[in-house]
Structures are given as C-alpha cells and as structure tokens.
mmCIF file of C-alpha atoms in Angstrom:
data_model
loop_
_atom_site.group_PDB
_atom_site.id
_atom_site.type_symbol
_atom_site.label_atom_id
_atom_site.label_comp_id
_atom_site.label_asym_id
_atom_site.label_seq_id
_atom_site.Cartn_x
_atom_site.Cartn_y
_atom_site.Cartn_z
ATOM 1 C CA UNK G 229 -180.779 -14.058 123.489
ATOM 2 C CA UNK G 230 -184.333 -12.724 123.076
ATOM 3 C CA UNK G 231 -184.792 -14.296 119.761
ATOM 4 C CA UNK G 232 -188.185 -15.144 118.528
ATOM 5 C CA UNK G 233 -188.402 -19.438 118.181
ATOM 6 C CA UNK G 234 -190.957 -20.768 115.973
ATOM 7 C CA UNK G 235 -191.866 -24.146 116.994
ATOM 8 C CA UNK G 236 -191.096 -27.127 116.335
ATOM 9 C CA UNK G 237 -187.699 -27.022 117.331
ATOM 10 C CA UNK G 238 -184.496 -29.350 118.251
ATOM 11 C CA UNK G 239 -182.889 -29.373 121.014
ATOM 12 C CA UNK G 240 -179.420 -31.019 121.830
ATOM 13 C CA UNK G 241 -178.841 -28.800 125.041
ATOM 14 C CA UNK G 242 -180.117 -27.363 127.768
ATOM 15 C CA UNK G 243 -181.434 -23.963 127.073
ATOM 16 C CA UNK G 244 -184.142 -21.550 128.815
ATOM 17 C CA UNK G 245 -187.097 -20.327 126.926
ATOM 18 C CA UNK G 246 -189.557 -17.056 127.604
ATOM 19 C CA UNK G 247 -193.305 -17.085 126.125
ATOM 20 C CA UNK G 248 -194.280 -13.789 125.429
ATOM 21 C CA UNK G 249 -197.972 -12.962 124.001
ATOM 22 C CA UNK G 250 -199.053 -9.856 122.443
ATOM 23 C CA UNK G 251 -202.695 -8.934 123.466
ATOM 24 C CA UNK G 252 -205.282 -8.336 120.656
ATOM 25 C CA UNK G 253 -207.545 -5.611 121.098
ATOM 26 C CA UNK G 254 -210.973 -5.846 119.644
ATOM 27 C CA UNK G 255 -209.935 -2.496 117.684
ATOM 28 C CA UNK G 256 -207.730 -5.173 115.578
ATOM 29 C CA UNK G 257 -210.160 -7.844 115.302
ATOM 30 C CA UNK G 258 -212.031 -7.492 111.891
ATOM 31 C CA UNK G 259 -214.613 -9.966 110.871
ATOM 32 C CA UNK G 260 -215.787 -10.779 107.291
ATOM 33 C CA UNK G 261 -219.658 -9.870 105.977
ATOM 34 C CA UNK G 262 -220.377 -11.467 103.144
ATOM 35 C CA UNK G 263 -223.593 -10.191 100.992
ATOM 36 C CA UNK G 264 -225.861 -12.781 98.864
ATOM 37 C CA UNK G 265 -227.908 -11.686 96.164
ATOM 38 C CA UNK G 266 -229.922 -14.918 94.577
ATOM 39 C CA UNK G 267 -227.121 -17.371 95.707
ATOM 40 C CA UNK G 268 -224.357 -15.135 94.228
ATOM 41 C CA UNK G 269 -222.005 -13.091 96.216
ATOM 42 C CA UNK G 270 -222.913 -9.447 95.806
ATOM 43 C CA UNK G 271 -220.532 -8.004 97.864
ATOM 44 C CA UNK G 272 -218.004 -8.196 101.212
ATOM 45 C CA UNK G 273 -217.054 -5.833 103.539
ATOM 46 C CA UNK G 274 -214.465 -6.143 106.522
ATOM 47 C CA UNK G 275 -216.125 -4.471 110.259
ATOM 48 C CA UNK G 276 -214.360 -4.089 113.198
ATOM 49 C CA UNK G 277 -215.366 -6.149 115.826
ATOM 50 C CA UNK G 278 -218.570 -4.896 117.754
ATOM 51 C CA UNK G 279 -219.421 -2.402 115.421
ATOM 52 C CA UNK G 280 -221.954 -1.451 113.795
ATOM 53 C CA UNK G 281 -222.553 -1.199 109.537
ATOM 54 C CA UNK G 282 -224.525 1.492 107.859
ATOM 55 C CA UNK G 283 -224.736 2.001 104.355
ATOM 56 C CA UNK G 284 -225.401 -1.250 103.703
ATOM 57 C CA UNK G 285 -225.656 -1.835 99.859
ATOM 58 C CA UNK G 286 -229.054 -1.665 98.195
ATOM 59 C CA UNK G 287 -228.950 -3.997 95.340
ATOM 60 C CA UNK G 288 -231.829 -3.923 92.852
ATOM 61 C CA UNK G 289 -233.937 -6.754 90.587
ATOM 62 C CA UNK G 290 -236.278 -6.074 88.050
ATOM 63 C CA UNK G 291 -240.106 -6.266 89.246
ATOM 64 C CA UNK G 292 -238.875 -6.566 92.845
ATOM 65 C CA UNK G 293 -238.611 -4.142 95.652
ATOM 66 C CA UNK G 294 -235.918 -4.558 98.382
ATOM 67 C CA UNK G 295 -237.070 -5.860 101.575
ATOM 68 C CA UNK G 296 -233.459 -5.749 103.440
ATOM 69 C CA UNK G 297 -230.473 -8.162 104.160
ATOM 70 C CA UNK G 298 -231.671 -11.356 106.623
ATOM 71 C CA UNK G 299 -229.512 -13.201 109.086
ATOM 72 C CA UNK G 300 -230.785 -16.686 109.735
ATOM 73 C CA UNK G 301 -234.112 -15.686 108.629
ATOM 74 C CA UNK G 302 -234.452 -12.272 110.838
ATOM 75 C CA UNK G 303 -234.004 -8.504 109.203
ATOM 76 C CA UNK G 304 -230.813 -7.369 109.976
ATOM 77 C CA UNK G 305 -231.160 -3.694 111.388
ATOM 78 C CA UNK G 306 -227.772 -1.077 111.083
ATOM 79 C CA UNK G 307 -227.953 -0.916 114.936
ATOM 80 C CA UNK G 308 -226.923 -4.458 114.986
ATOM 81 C CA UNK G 309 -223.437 -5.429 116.093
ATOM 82 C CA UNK G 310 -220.970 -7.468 114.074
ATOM 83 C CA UNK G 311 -219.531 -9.702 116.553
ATOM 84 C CA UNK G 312 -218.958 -12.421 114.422
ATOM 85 C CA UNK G 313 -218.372 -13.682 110.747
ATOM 86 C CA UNK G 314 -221.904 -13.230 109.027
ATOM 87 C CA UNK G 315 -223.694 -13.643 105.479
ATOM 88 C CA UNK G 316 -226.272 -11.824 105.022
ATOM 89 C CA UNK G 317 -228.916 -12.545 102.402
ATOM 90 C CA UNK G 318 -230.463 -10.010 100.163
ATOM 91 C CA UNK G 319 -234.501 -10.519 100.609
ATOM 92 C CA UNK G 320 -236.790 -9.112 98.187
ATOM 93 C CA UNK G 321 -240.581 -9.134 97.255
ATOM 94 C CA UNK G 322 -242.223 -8.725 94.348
ATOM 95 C CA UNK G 323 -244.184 -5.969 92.589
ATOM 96 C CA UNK G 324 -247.517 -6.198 92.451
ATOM 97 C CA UNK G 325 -248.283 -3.834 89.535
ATOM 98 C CA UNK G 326 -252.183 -3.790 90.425
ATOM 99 C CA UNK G 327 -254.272 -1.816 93.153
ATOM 100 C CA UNK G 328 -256.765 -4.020 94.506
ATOM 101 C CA UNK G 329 -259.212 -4.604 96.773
ATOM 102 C CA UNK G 330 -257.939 -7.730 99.624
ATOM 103 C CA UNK G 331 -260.807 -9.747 101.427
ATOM 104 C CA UNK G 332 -260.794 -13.220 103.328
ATOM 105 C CA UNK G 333 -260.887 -15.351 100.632
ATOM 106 C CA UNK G 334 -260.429 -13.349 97.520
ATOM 107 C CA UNK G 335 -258.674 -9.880 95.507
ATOM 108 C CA UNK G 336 -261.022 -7.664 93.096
ATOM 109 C CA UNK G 337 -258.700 -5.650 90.933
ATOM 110 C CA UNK G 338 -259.284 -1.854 91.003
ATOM 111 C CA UNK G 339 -256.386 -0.528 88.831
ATOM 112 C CA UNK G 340 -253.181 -1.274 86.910
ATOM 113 C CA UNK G 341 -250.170 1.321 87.799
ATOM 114 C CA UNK G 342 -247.598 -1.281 85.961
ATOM 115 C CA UNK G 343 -245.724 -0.473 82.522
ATOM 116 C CA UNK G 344 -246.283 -3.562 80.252
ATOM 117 C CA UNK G 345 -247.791 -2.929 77.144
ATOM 118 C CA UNK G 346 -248.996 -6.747 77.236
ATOM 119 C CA UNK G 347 -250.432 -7.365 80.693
ATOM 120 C CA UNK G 348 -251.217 -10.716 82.397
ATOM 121 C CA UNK G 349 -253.569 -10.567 85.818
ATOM 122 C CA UNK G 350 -252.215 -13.308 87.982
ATOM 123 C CA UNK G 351 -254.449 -16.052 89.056
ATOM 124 C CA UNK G 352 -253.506 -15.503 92.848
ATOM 125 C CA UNK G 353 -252.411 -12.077 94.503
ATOM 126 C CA UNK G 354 -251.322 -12.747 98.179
ATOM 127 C CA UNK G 355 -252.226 -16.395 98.140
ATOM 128 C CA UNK G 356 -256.096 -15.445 97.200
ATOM 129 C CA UNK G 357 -257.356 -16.323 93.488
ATOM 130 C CA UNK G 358 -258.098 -12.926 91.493
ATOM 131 C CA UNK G 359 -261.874 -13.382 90.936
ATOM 132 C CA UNK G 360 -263.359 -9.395 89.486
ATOM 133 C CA UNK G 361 -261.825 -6.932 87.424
ATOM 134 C CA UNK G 362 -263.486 -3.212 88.182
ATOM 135 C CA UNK G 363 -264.752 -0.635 86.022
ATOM 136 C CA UNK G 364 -262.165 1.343 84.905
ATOM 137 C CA UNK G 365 -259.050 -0.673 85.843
ATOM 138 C CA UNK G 366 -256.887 -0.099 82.703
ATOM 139 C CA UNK G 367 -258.555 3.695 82.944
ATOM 140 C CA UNK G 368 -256.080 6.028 80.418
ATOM 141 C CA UNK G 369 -253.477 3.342 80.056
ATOM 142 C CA UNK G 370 -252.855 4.230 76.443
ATOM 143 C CA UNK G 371 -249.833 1.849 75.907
ATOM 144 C CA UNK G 372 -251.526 -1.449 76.257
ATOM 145 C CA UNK G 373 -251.619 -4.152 73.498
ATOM 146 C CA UNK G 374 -253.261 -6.799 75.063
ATOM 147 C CA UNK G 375 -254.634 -7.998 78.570
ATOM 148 C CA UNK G 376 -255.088 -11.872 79.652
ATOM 149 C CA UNK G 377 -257.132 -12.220 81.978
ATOM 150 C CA UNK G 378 -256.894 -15.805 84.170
ATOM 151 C CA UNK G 379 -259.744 -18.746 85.017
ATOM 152 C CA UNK G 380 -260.197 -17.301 88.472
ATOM 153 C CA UNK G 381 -261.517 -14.135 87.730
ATOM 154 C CA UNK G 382 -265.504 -14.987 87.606
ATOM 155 C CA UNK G 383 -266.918 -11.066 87.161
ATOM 156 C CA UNK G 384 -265.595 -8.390 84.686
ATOM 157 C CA UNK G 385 -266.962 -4.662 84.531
ATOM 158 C CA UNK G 386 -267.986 -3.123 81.381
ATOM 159 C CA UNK G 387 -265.793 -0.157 80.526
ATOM 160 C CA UNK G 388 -262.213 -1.625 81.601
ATOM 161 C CA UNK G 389 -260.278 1.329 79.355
ATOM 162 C CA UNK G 390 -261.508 4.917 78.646
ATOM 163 C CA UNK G 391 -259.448 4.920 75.669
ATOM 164 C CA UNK G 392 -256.766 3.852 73.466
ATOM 165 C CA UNK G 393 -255.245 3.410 69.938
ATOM 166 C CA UNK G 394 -253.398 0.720 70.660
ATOM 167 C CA UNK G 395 -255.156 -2.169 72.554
ATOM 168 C CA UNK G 396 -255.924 -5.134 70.137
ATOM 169 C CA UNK G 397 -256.666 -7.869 71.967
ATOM 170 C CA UNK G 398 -258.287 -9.295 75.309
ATOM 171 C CA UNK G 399 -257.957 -12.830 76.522
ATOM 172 C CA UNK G 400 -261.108 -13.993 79.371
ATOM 173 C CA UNK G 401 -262.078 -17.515 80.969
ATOM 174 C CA UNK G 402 -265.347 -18.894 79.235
ATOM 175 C CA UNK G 403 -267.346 -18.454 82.476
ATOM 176 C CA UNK G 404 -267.677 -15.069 81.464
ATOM 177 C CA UNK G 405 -270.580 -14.611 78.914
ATOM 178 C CA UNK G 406 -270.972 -10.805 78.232
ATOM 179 C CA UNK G 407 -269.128 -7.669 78.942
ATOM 180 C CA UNK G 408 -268.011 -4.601 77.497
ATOM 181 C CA UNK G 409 -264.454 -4.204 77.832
ATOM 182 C CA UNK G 410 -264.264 -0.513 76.447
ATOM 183 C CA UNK G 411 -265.654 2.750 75.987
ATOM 184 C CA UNK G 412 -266.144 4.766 72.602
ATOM 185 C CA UNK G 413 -263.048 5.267 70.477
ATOM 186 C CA UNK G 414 -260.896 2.357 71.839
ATOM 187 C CA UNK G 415 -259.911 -0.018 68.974
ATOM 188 C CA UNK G 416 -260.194 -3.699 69.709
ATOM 189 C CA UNK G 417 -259.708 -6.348 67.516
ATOM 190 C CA UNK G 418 -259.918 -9.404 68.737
ATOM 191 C CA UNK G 419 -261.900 -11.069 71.784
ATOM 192 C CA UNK G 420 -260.403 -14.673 72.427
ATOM 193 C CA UNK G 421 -262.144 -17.386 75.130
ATOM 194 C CA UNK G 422 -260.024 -19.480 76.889
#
C-alpha cells in the first residue's frame, strides 16, 4: 500500500514488499573537524564533504607563536580537502625573546627584544647551550630588575646595559671572574655567583 516498513517485522501472511533507497549526494554528507588546543577541544566545525576550510581559527598562548593545525603529524594547508572525519591539533612554538647569533655547536646572545622586567637566559636555545652574552645585549632596556644568567654561558661583555634606574641585581656562573655589566649611571646593587 506503499507504506514505509521498518524492520523487524511479523509476518502471518503472504505479502509483497518494494525496497526503495534514496541516493545521498556528497552535497549532504557533512563530516565533523574537531580542533585541539593542549589536549582540550578548542573548537568544531561541520564541512561538507570534499571541501575545503578557510578561516581556520587562530588560537593564541602566552610566549608562543602559532605554527598551524597538524593532521597526523603533517601541516594542514586550507587547500586541503575534508573527505573524512578529522582532528586537527593546534601546534605551536615558543618565543624566543633573544636575538642571537646560531653556530654548530653553540648560541652567543646579541640582544633581548622580550618584556620581562626579571629576565632568565636559557641554558640551551635550539638544542645548543648559551655560552656569551654581547656587548650591549640589554642596550636601553630600562624596565629590567634583574638578569640570571645560566652555567653555560662561559664569556660575558662589559657594558651589557647603557642605562637604567631600575636594574638591581645580576645573577652569573662562577667561571666568570671579571666583567663590567654596565655603563655610567646604571644602578646596580647586587652581584650574586652561582
């Protein structure tokens, strides 16, 4: 009688039945993509099937820049096609607030662009120990308090500031026996040795 039959069903007679099927177009077909941001869901988003996203969401994290999403360990790029259900993860890398100097098998640090008022020089800056702060590297950064300065770091130019009124303290490994850490005018109270 052109009835629609959901299955199972009993039967205690004879009776005739039609299967009829509806085609789904990929137009219909949606699949899920699911955004990670340090093991959290930071978003979702339904695509149509074979399409591509742009606009993907930029999500931010203090003292990192953002790389881009990754799909089993590869960049996903907006030209990409969604054929599937996919999580993407959010990738980022962190800010290096120094401009250095990279050889093989070391960094020499040329100047601080960061916005601490307390700064700490890693020990390691792209997997190579930190061994010689420049001349100059803290040059008119007026804000700083206090530097620490790690074990690695072997060779420190005189004259690290130009000036300020508000550095007090400087922490440096014992290997290093002399130096002048500022020019005329810059207070500085304490020295300490690790």
């Amino acid at each position: 009688n052109g009835s629609l039959v959901s299955t199972p069903i009993n039967v205690t007679y004879n009776i005739a039945l039609e299967a009829r099927s509806e085609e789904i177009k990929a137009e219909d077909v949606y699949y899920n993509v699911t955004y990670i941001v340090d093991g959290v869901v930071y978003d979702t988003h339904k695509v149509l099937a074979n399409q591509t996203m742009s606009g993907l969401p930029t999500p931010t994290k203090e003292g990192y820049s953002f790389v881009g999403w990754m799909l089993n360990g590869n960049l996903w790029n907006e030209s990409n096609k969604v054929t599937a259900n996919i999580t993407l993860i959010a990738r980022f890398e962190k800010i290096i607030p120094f401009i250095f100097n990279e050889y093989e098998d070391h960094i020499e640090i040329t100047g601080y662009i960061g916005k601490d008022i307390n700064v700490v020089i890693p020990s390691e800056i792209n997997d190579k120990p930190v061994t010689y702060i420049m001349a100059n590297t803290f040059k008119d950064c007026v804000n700083i308090v206090s530097i620490d300065i790690p074990d690695t770091v072997n060779k420190i130019d005189d004259n690290l500031f130009t000036y300020s009124e508000t550095f007090e303290w400087i922490t440096i490994p014992k290997q290093i026996s002399y130096f002048t850490p500022i020019s005329s005018g810059t207070k500085l109270d304490i020295i300490y040795y690790k």
